[in-house]
Amino acid sequence: MPSYSPPIKDMQFVLHDVLGVSEADVPGYEEMDREFTGAVLDEAGKIAAEILAPLNPVGDASGCTLENGTVHTPEGFSDAFDKVRDGGWTALDCDPEFGGQGLPYLMSTAVGEMFSAANMAFNMYQGLTHGAYNAIHAHGTDAQKKTYLPRMVTCEWGGTMNLTEPHCGTDLGLIRTKAEPREDGTFAITGQKIWISSGEHDMVENIIHLVLARIPGSPDGVKGISLFLVPKFLVNDDGSLGDRNDLGCGGLEEKMGIHGNATCVMNYDGATGYLLGEENAGLSAMFTMMNEARLGVGLQGYAQGEVAYQNARDFALDRLQGRDVTGEKNPDGPADPIIVHPDVRRNLMDQKAFVEGARAFTFWGASLIDRGHRAGDEDAERMISLLTPVIKGFLTDKGFETAVLAQQTLGGSGFTREWGLEQFVRDARITMIYEGTNGIQSLDLVGRKLPQKGGKAIMAFFDMVKEFIKDRSGQDEDFDTQFLDPLKTASKDLQAAATYFMQNGMKEPNNALAGSYDFMHLFGHVCLGYMWARMAHASRAALDAGHEDTGFHETKIATGRYYMARQLPMTATHLARIQTGAEPVMALDAERF
């Protein structure tokens, strides 16, 4: 059976040594000293390791079942959900006005990593509820907030997002779900939605569905989409539950992974719905939910990589096969542990360097969200808007790749259910698909985010990296050659790619679109290179200050050095592919495929 150990020491390092959260000028961060964050992470880690992780293979093996319109979650899920809910973990960063604890989003992100790594399918139930809470909090009326948010904060009631229909996913302008106005101001919602995570289950009293639909007479395309709040049970004026609404789960998807989460076909047959936000502004309202969801999916990607890496590392330390070519390391045994072999080391170093860099990148992104929301920093909001498709797309591609590498470390054992690695691979695979496929993320990055405000955000990113390099150059020759010089080269590759798009994408858009996926990965590598340079600098400072845990910081520097030497040079490959333009991609006529 696989195991999971919360990486709390590494999280604390990122929070305090790299991001310096308690000294940051973000409201609420002044309370986040090491003792406080350590206490929160320790308690969350116990739940992740002792309650959620043991249920992960259980949920995978049994899945969810649909019986008489009710979805039954796997054995043990409901009790675990009660423990998470009763501990206040669902309310961590929610508004105190509605019963939340009001902590920064960054703390919720750190806890979310542990819960996702321990049991991704389970954590999706509260994750979707949190996203629906955010959309209602941002766009709901005072009455809607008062009615729904307190019990969504506690997860007594769940939440979902309903976008996709059988005939359309990415192109939401094609949706057919109707919202017929009624005289009492409500709407009759009729249509079918598919692939609805947590759409129906037995762990909550009510489920609040956020449904995209079209009011008759509205404009064609996405400009005519509105967002509706459609509860499973109608809510009486006194807050009690009323009649069952005219909606239901029409079936459960049979999936490659995340078996413990109910992925539902939802049928709406004149269900009572309430307009959320303005008419015909539903897509922008839903993006309030989707932007957070996309960062959360990026987190899921590297979290699956983290738990897979932990199990691969433990296997490599224990499994005896062959002898070290430089001399046996286990003379009393029949063979050496496989971790002595350079190719196994390469495999594990790829995993370790990615996961630790991805964590720092995601935590930094979460801190930008806090800075934007709590401090009203528009520059931070522009930066995280730019980085969101990179976090979602790059980290899930690489997270899946990391899970596969971890599976490979185990050889034949990795292909069997007993060891659990094959579940991590299957569960990680969905992260590259939902909340907008990674191809869509790259198109969003290049087509929308890159040119916004005249490229202000990407220029700010370049300036930030330049400033970092300038301020630290010349202080230590090894740091310059091992970290700053590779980061400078990679950043120049990113600038060259952006320049290529500007020079060639305007007159021939396919030149930009054909290179968008490579650009997303190029950007991702630069971001991880930037984070590794920051982490290495922090560890060097700790060693210079006489920090007692020299092994931790020396390991951090060595891991960062590996990433800069072995992974960051991929930026040159991505740039070369981008600069070939659209011709190699578009050369074949459609019928020749």
PDB file of N, CA and C in Angstrom, residues 87-155:
ATOM      1  N   GLY A  87     -13.467  20.033  11.619  1.00  0.00           N
ATOM      2  CA  GLY A  87     -12.211  20.679  11.971  1.00  0.00           C
ATOM      3  C   GLY A  87     -12.061  22.075  11.411  1.00  0.00           C
ATOM      4  N   GLY A  88     -13.033  22.525  10.634  1.00  0.00           N
ATOM      5  CA  GLY A  88     -12.994  23.869  10.076  1.00  0.00           C
ATOM      6  C   GLY A  88     -12.104  24.018   8.856  1.00  0.00           C
ATOM      7  N   TRP A  89     -11.657  22.889   8.282  1.00  0.00           N
ATOM      8  CA  TRP A  89     -10.715  22.984   7.165  1.00  0.00           C
ATOM      9  C   TRP A  89     -11.367  23.498   5.894  1.00  0.00           C
ATOM     10  N   THR A  90     -12.673  23.328   5.744  1.00  0.00           N
ATOM     11  CA  THR A  90     -13.352  23.842   4.556  1.00  0.00           C
ATOM     12  C   THR A  90     -13.543  25.350   4.612  1.00  0.00           C
ATOM     13  N   ALA A  91     -13.388  25.946   5.810  1.00  0.00           N
ATOM     14  CA  ALA A  91     -13.652  27.375   6.003  1.00  0.00           C
ATOM     15  C   ALA A  91     -12.382  28.198   6.121  1.00  0.00           C
ATOM     16  N   LEU A  92     -11.249  27.601   5.827  1.00  0.00           N
ATOM     17  CA  LEU A  92      -9.957  28.182   6.178  1.00  0.00           C
ATOM     18  C   LEU A  92      -9.793  29.633   5.708  1.00  0.00           C
ATOM     19  N   ASP A  93     -10.030  29.891   4.420  1.00  0.00           N
ATOM     20  CA  ASP A  93      -9.798  31.232   3.872  1.00  0.00           C
ATOM     21  C   ASP A  93     -11.096  31.945   3.525  1.00  0.00           C
ATOM     22  N   CYS A  94     -12.223  31.443   4.031  1.00  0.00           N
ATOM     23  CA  CYS A  94     -13.517  32.046   3.706  1.00  0.00           C
ATOM     24  C   CYS A  94     -13.793  33.263   4.587  1.00  0.00           C
ATOM     25  N   ASP A  95     -14.737  34.082   4.130  1.00  0.00           N
ATOM     26  CA  ASP A  95     -15.090  35.344   4.778  1.00  0.00           C
ATOM     27  C   ASP A  95     -15.675  35.090   6.176  1.00  0.00           C
ATOM     28  N   PRO A  96     -15.094  35.727   7.218  1.00  0.00           N
ATOM     29  CA  PRO A  96     -15.626  35.554   8.576  1.00  0.00           C
ATOM     30  C   PRO A  96     -17.092  35.969   8.707  1.00  0.00           C
ATOM     31  N   GLU A  97     -17.547  36.869   7.842  1.00  0.00           N
ATOM     32  CA  GLU A  97     -18.948  37.288   7.897  1.00  0.00           C
ATOM     33  C   GLU A  97     -19.895  36.106   7.694  1.00  0.00           C
ATOM     34  N   PHE A  98     -19.411  35.090   6.985  1.00  0.00           N
ATOM     35  CA  PHE A  98     -20.249  33.928   6.699  1.00  0.00           C
ATOM     36  C   PHE A  98     -19.736  32.668   7.398  1.00  0.00           C
ATOM     37  N   GLY A  99     -18.946  32.853   8.441  1.00  0.00           N
ATOM     38  CA  GLY A  99     -18.480  31.727   9.233  1.00  0.00           C
ATOM     39  C   GLY A  99     -17.097  31.224   8.889  1.00  0.00           C
ATOM     40  N   GLY A 100     -16.395  31.905   7.991  1.00  0.00           N
ATOM     41  CA  GLY A 100     -15.048  31.483   7.631  1.00  0.00           C
ATOM     42  C   GLY A 100     -14.004  31.944   8.625  1.00  0.00           C
ATOM     43  N   GLN A 101     -12.794  31.436   8.470  1.00  0.00           N
ATOM     44  CA  GLN A 101     -11.710  31.801   9.372  1.00  0.00           C
ATOM     45  C   GLN A 101     -10.918  33.005   8.876  1.00  0.00           C
ATOM     46  N   GLY A 102     -11.091  33.366   7.619  1.00  0.00           N
ATOM     47  CA  GLY A 102     -10.466  34.584   7.106  1.00  0.00           C
ATOM     48  C   GLY A 102      -8.972  34.516   6.911  1.00  0.00           C
ATOM     49  N   LEU A 103      -8.393  33.322   6.847  1.00  0.00           N
ATOM     50  CA  LEU A 103      -6.955  33.205   6.623  1.00  0.00           C
ATOM     51  C   LEU A 103      -6.627  33.490   5.156  1.00  0.00           C
ATOM     52  N   PRO A 104      -5.390  33.822   4.864  1.00  0.00           N
ATOM     53  CA  PRO A 104      -5.017  34.065   3.464  1.00  0.00           C
ATOM     54  C   PRO A 104      -5.213  32.833   2.591  1.00  0.00           C
ATOM     55  N   TYR A 105      -5.439  33.078   1.324  1.00  0.00           N
ATOM     56  CA  TYR A 105      -5.599  32.011   0.346  1.00  0.00           C
ATOM     57  C   TYR A 105      -4.347  31.136   0.290  1.00  0.00           C
ATOM     58  N   LEU A 106      -3.195  31.721   0.550  1.00  0.00           N
ATOM     59  CA  LEU A 106      -1.945  30.968   0.534  1.00  0.00           C
ATOM     60  C   LEU A 106      -1.979  29.810   1.531  1.00  0.00           C
ATOM     61  N   MET A 107      -2.559  30.028   2.705  1.00  0.00           N
ATOM     62  CA  MET A 107      -2.649  28.947   3.686  1.00  0.00           C
ATOM     63  C   MET A 107      -3.584  27.839   3.190  1.00  0.00           C
ATOM     64  N   SER A 108      -4.677  28.245   2.575  1.00  0.00           N
ATOM     65  CA  SER A 108      -5.594  27.265   2.001  1.00  0.00           C
ATOM     66  C   SER A 108      -4.906  26.464   0.900  1.00  0.00           C
ATOM     67  N   THR A 109      -4.036  27.107   0.149  1.00  0.00           N
ATOM     68  CA  THR A 109      -3.297  26.430  -0.915  1.00  0.00           C
ATOM     69  C   THR A 109      -2.353  25.380  -0.345  1.00  0.00           C
ATOM     70  N   ALA A 110      -1.635  25.735   0.707  1.00  0.00           N
ATOM     71  CA  ALA A 110      -0.699  24.788   1.315  1.00  0.00           C
ATOM     72  C   ALA A 110      -1.431  23.573   1.882  1.00  0.00           C
ATOM     73  N   VAL A 111      -2.537  23.811   2.570  1.00  0.00           N
ATOM     74  CA  VAL A 111      -3.343  22.705   3.094  1.00  0.00           C
ATOM     75  C   VAL A 111      -3.922  21.890   1.944  1.00  0.00           C
ATOM     76  N   GLY A 112      -4.375  22.579   0.905  1.00  0.00           N
ATOM     77  CA  GLY A 112      -4.950  21.898  -0.252  1.00  0.00           C
ATOM     78  C   GLY A 112      -3.963  20.974  -0.941  1.00  0.00           C
ATOM     79  N   GLU A 113      -2.687  21.350  -0.952  1.00  0.00           N
ATOM     80  CA  GLU A 113      -1.695  20.452  -1.550  1.00  0.00           C
ATOM     81  C   GLU A 113      -1.665  19.118  -0.809  1.00  0.00           C
ATOM     82  N   MET A 114      -1.641  19.170   0.522  1.00  0.00           N
ATOM     83  CA  MET A 114      -1.565  17.934   1.294  1.00  0.00           C
ATOM     84  C   MET A 114      -2.814  17.091   1.114  1.00  0.00           C
ATOM     85  N   PHE A 115      -3.978  17.724   1.146  1.00  0.00           N
ATOM     86  CA  PHE A 115      -5.223  16.972   0.971  1.00  0.00           C
ATOM     87  C   PHE A 115      -5.309  16.369  -0.434  1.00  0.00           C
ATOM     88  N   SER A 116      -4.865  17.111  -1.442  1.00  0.00           N
ATOM     89  CA  SER A 116      -4.911  16.605  -2.820  1.00  0.00           C
ATOM     90  C   SER A 116      -3.923  15.471  -3.027  1.00  0.00           C
ATOM     91  N   ALA A 117      -2.729  15.597  -2.458  1.00  0.00           N
ATOM     92  CA  ALA A 117      -1.737  14.532  -2.589  1.00  0.00           C
ATOM     93  C   ALA A 117      -2.216  13.263  -1.899  1.00  0.00           C
ATOM     94  N   ALA A 118      -2.860  13.426  -0.747  1.00  0.00           N
ATOM     95  CA  ALA A 118      -3.317  12.270   0.019  1.00  0.00           C
ATOM     96  C   ALA A 118      -4.509  11.597  -0.631  1.00  0.00           C
ATOM     97  N   ASN A 119      -5.429  12.388  -1.188  1.00  0.00           N
ATOM     98  CA  ASN A 119      -6.650  11.803  -1.755  1.00  0.00           C
ATOM     99  C   ASN A 119      -7.309  12.840  -2.655  1.00  0.00           C
ATOM    100  N   MET A 120      -6.878  12.877  -3.896  1.00  0.00           N
ATOM    101  CA  MET A 120      -7.324  13.900  -4.835  1.00  0.00           C
ATOM    102  C   MET A 120      -8.831  13.831  -5.078  1.00  0.00           C
ATOM    103  N   ALA A 121      -9.363  12.626  -5.267  1.00  0.00           N
ATOM    104  CA  ALA A 121     -10.792  12.482  -5.554  1.00  0.00           C
ATOM    105  C   ALA A 121     -11.637  12.991  -4.399  1.00  0.00           C
ATOM    106  N   PHE A 122     -11.226  12.708  -3.176  1.00  0.00           N
ATOM    107  CA  PHE A 122     -11.957  13.167  -1.992  1.00  0.00           C
ATOM    108  C   PHE A 122     -11.926  14.681  -1.889  1.00  0.00           C
ATOM    109  N   ASN A 123     -10.751  15.270  -2.081  1.00  0.00           N
ATOM    110  CA  ASN A 123     -10.611  16.707  -1.878  1.00  0.00           C
ATOM    111  C   ASN A 123     -11.394  17.518  -2.897  1.00  0.00           C
ATOM    112  N   MET A 124     -11.755  16.908  -4.021  1.00  0.00           N
ATOM    113  CA  MET A 124     -12.519  17.624  -5.037  1.00  0.00           C
ATOM    114  C   MET A 124     -13.905  18.028  -4.545  1.00  0.00           C
ATOM    115  N   TYR A 125     -14.483  17.271  -3.609  1.00  0.00           N
ATOM    116  CA  TYR A 125     -15.825  17.609  -3.127  1.00  0.00           C
ATOM    117  C   TYR A 125     -15.824  18.980  -2.452  1.00  0.00           C
ATOM    118  N   GLN A 126     -14.879  19.219  -1.583  1.00  0.00           N
ATOM    119  CA  GLN A 126     -14.827  20.530  -0.940  1.00  0.00           C
ATOM    120  C   GLN A 126     -14.228  21.583  -1.857  1.00  0.00           C
ATOM    121  N   GLY A 127     -13.352  21.157  -2.771  1.00  0.00           N
ATOM    122  CA  GLY A 127     -12.736  22.115  -3.686  1.00  0.00           C
ATOM    123  C   GLY A 127     -13.744  22.765  -4.607  1.00  0.00           C
ATOM    124  N   LEU A 128     -14.668  21.969  -5.164  1.00  0.00           N
ATOM    125  CA  LEU A 128     -15.707  22.529  -6.028  1.00  0.00           C
ATOM    126  C   LEU A 128     -16.641  23.429  -5.234  1.00  0.00           C
ATOM    127  N   THR A 129     -16.920  23.045  -3.991  1.00  0.00           N
ATOM    128  CA  THR A 129     -17.777  23.875  -3.137  1.00  0.00           C
ATOM    129  C   THR A 129     -17.122  25.227  -2.890  1.00  0.00           C
ATOM    130  N   HIS A 130     -15.827  25.223  -2.664  1.00  0.00           N
ATOM    131  CA  HIS A 130     -15.104  26.474  -2.417  1.00  0.00           C
ATOM    132  C   HIS A 130     -15.159  27.383  -3.636  1.00  0.00           C
ATOM    133  N   GLY A 131     -15.042  26.793  -4.824  1.00  0.00           N
ATOM    134  CA  GLY A 131     -15.137  27.599  -6.032  1.00  0.00           C
ATOM    135  C   GLY A 131     -16.511  28.211  -6.209  1.00  0.00           C
ATOM    136  N   ALA A 132     -17.563  27.427  -5.945  1.00  0.00           N
ATOM    137  CA  ALA A 132     -18.930  27.958  -6.036  1.00  0.00           C
ATOM    138  C   ALA A 132     -19.153  29.046  -4.996  1.00  0.00           C
ATOM    139  N   TYR A 133     -18.612  28.823  -3.797  1.00  0.00           N
ATOM    140  CA  TYR A 133     -18.676  29.858  -2.753  1.00  0.00           C
ATOM    141  C   TYR A 133     -18.073  31.168  -3.260  1.00  0.00           C
ATOM    142  N   ASN A 134     -16.923  31.094  -3.899  1.00  0.00           N
ATOM    143  CA  ASN A 134     -16.260  32.306  -4.389  1.00  0.00           C
ATOM    144  C   ASN A 134     -17.109  33.038  -5.413  1.00  0.00           C
ATOM    145  N   ALA A 135     -17.736  32.292  -6.330  1.00  0.00           N
ATOM    146  CA  ALA A 135     -18.564  32.929  -7.360  1.00  0.00           C
ATOM    147  C   ALA A 135     -19.772  33.628  -6.738  1.00  0.00           C
ATOM    148  N   ILE A 136     -20.424  32.979  -5.774  1.00  0.00           N
ATOM    149  CA  ILE A 136     -21.568  33.600  -5.108  1.00  0.00           C
ATOM    150  C   ILE A 136     -21.120  34.788  -4.276  1.00  0.00           C
ATOM    151  N   HIS A 137     -19.987  34.658  -3.618  1.00  0.00           N
ATOM    152  CA  HIS A 137     -19.463  35.748  -2.804  1.00  0.00           C
ATOM    153  C   HIS A 137     -19.157  36.976  -3.656  1.00  0.00           C
ATOM    154  N   ALA A 138     -18.682  36.738  -4.876  1.00  0.00           N
ATOM    155  CA  ALA A 138     -18.299  37.852  -5.751  1.00  0.00           C
ATOM    156  C   ALA A 138     -19.488  38.448  -6.498  1.00  0.00           C
ATOM    157  N   HIS A 139     -20.488  37.637  -6.844  1.00  0.00           N
ATOM    158  CA  HIS A 139     -21.533  38.100  -7.752  1.00  0.00           C
ATOM    159  C   HIS A 139     -22.946  37.999  -7.193  1.00  0.00           C
ATOM    160  N   GLY A 140     -23.114  37.363  -6.037  1.00  0.00           N
ATOM    161  CA  GLY A 140     -24.448  37.173  -5.498  1.00  0.00           C
ATOM    162  C   GLY A 140     -25.015  38.421  -4.842  1.00  0.00           C
ATOM    163  N   THR A 141     -26.330  38.440  -4.711  1.00  0.00           N
ATOM    164  CA  THR A 141     -26.985  39.509  -3.956  1.00  0.00           C
ATOM    165  C   THR A 141     -26.757  39.272  -2.466  1.00  0.00           C
ATOM    166  N   ASP A 142     -27.043  40.280  -1.659  1.00  0.00           N
ATOM    167  CA  ASP A 142     -26.907  40.114  -0.212  1.00  0.00           C
ATOM    168  C   ASP A 142     -27.774  38.962   0.286  1.00  0.00           C
ATOM    169  N   ALA A 143     -28.975  38.859  -0.270  1.00  0.00           N
ATOM    170  CA  ALA A 143     -29.879  37.785   0.150  1.00  0.00           C
ATOM    171  C   ALA A 143     -29.324  36.420  -0.237  1.00  0.00           C
ATOM    172  N   GLN A 144     -28.761  36.308  -1.438  1.00  0.00           N
ATOM    173  CA  GLN A 144     -28.183  35.039  -1.864  1.00  0.00           C
ATOM    174  C   GLN A 144     -26.988  34.655  -0.990  1.00  0.00           C
ATOM    175  N   LYS A 145     -26.166  35.621  -0.676  1.00  0.00           N
ATOM    176  CA  LYS A 145     -25.016  35.336   0.185  1.00  0.00           C
ATOM    177  C   LYS A 145     -25.471  34.859   1.561  1.00  0.00           C
ATOM    178  N   LYS A 146     -26.450  35.547   2.109  1.00  0.00           N
ATOM    179  CA  LYS A 146     -26.948  35.188   3.442  1.00  0.00           C
ATOM    180  C   LYS A 146     -27.568  33.804   3.450  1.00  0.00           C
ATOM    181  N   THR A 147     -28.259  33.465   2.381  1.00  0.00           N
ATOM    182  CA  THR A 147     -28.956  32.185   2.310  1.00  0.00           C
ATOM    183  C   THR A 147     -28.004  31.014   2.116  1.00  0.00           C
ATOM    184  N   TYR A 148     -27.026  31.168   1.240  1.00  0.00           N
ATOM    185  CA  TYR A 148     -26.236  30.014   0.806  1.00  0.00           C
ATOM    186  C   TYR A 148     -24.840  29.928   1.406  1.00  0.00           C
ATOM    187  N   LEU A 149     -24.170  31.045   1.602  1.00  0.00           N
ATOM    188  CA  LEU A 149     -22.754  30.978   1.934  1.00  0.00           C
ATOM    189  C   LEU A 149     -22.431  30.359   3.289  1.00  0.00           C
ATOM    190  N   PRO A 150     -23.164  30.667   4.354  1.00  0.00           N
ATOM    191  CA  PRO A 150     -22.765  30.080   5.646  1.00  0.00           C
ATOM    192  C   PRO A 150     -22.674  28.556   5.621  1.00  0.00           C
ATOM    193  N   ARG A 151     -23.621  27.902   4.950  1.00  0.00           N
ATOM    194  CA  ARG A 151     -23.597  26.440   4.946  1.00  0.00           C
ATOM    195  C   ARG A 151     -22.728  25.867   3.829  1.00  0.00           C
ATOM    196  N   MET A 152     -22.313  26.710   2.891  1.00  0.00           N
ATOM    197  CA  MET A 152     -21.296  26.273   1.939  1.00  0.00           C
ATOM    198  C   MET A 152     -19.909  26.417   2.549  1.00  0.00           C
ATOM    199  N   VAL A 153     -19.722  27.409   3.389  1.00  0.00           N
ATOM    200  CA  VAL A 153     -18.448  27.566   4.095  1.00  0.00           C
ATOM    201  C   VAL A 153     -18.161  26.339   4.948  1.00  0.00           C
ATOM    202  N   THR A 154     -19.172  25.847   5.639  1.00  0.00           N
ATOM    203  CA  THR A 154     -18.997  24.679   6.494  1.00  0.00           C
ATOM    204  C   THR A 154     -19.076  23.368   5.717  1.00  0.00           C
ATOM    205  N   CYS A 155     -19.441  23.445   4.456  1.00  0.00           N
ATOM    206  CA  CYS A 155     -19.665  22.266   3.611  1.00  0.00           C
ATOM    207  C   CYS A 155     -20.797  21.389   4.125  1.00  0.00           C
TER     208      CYS A 155
END
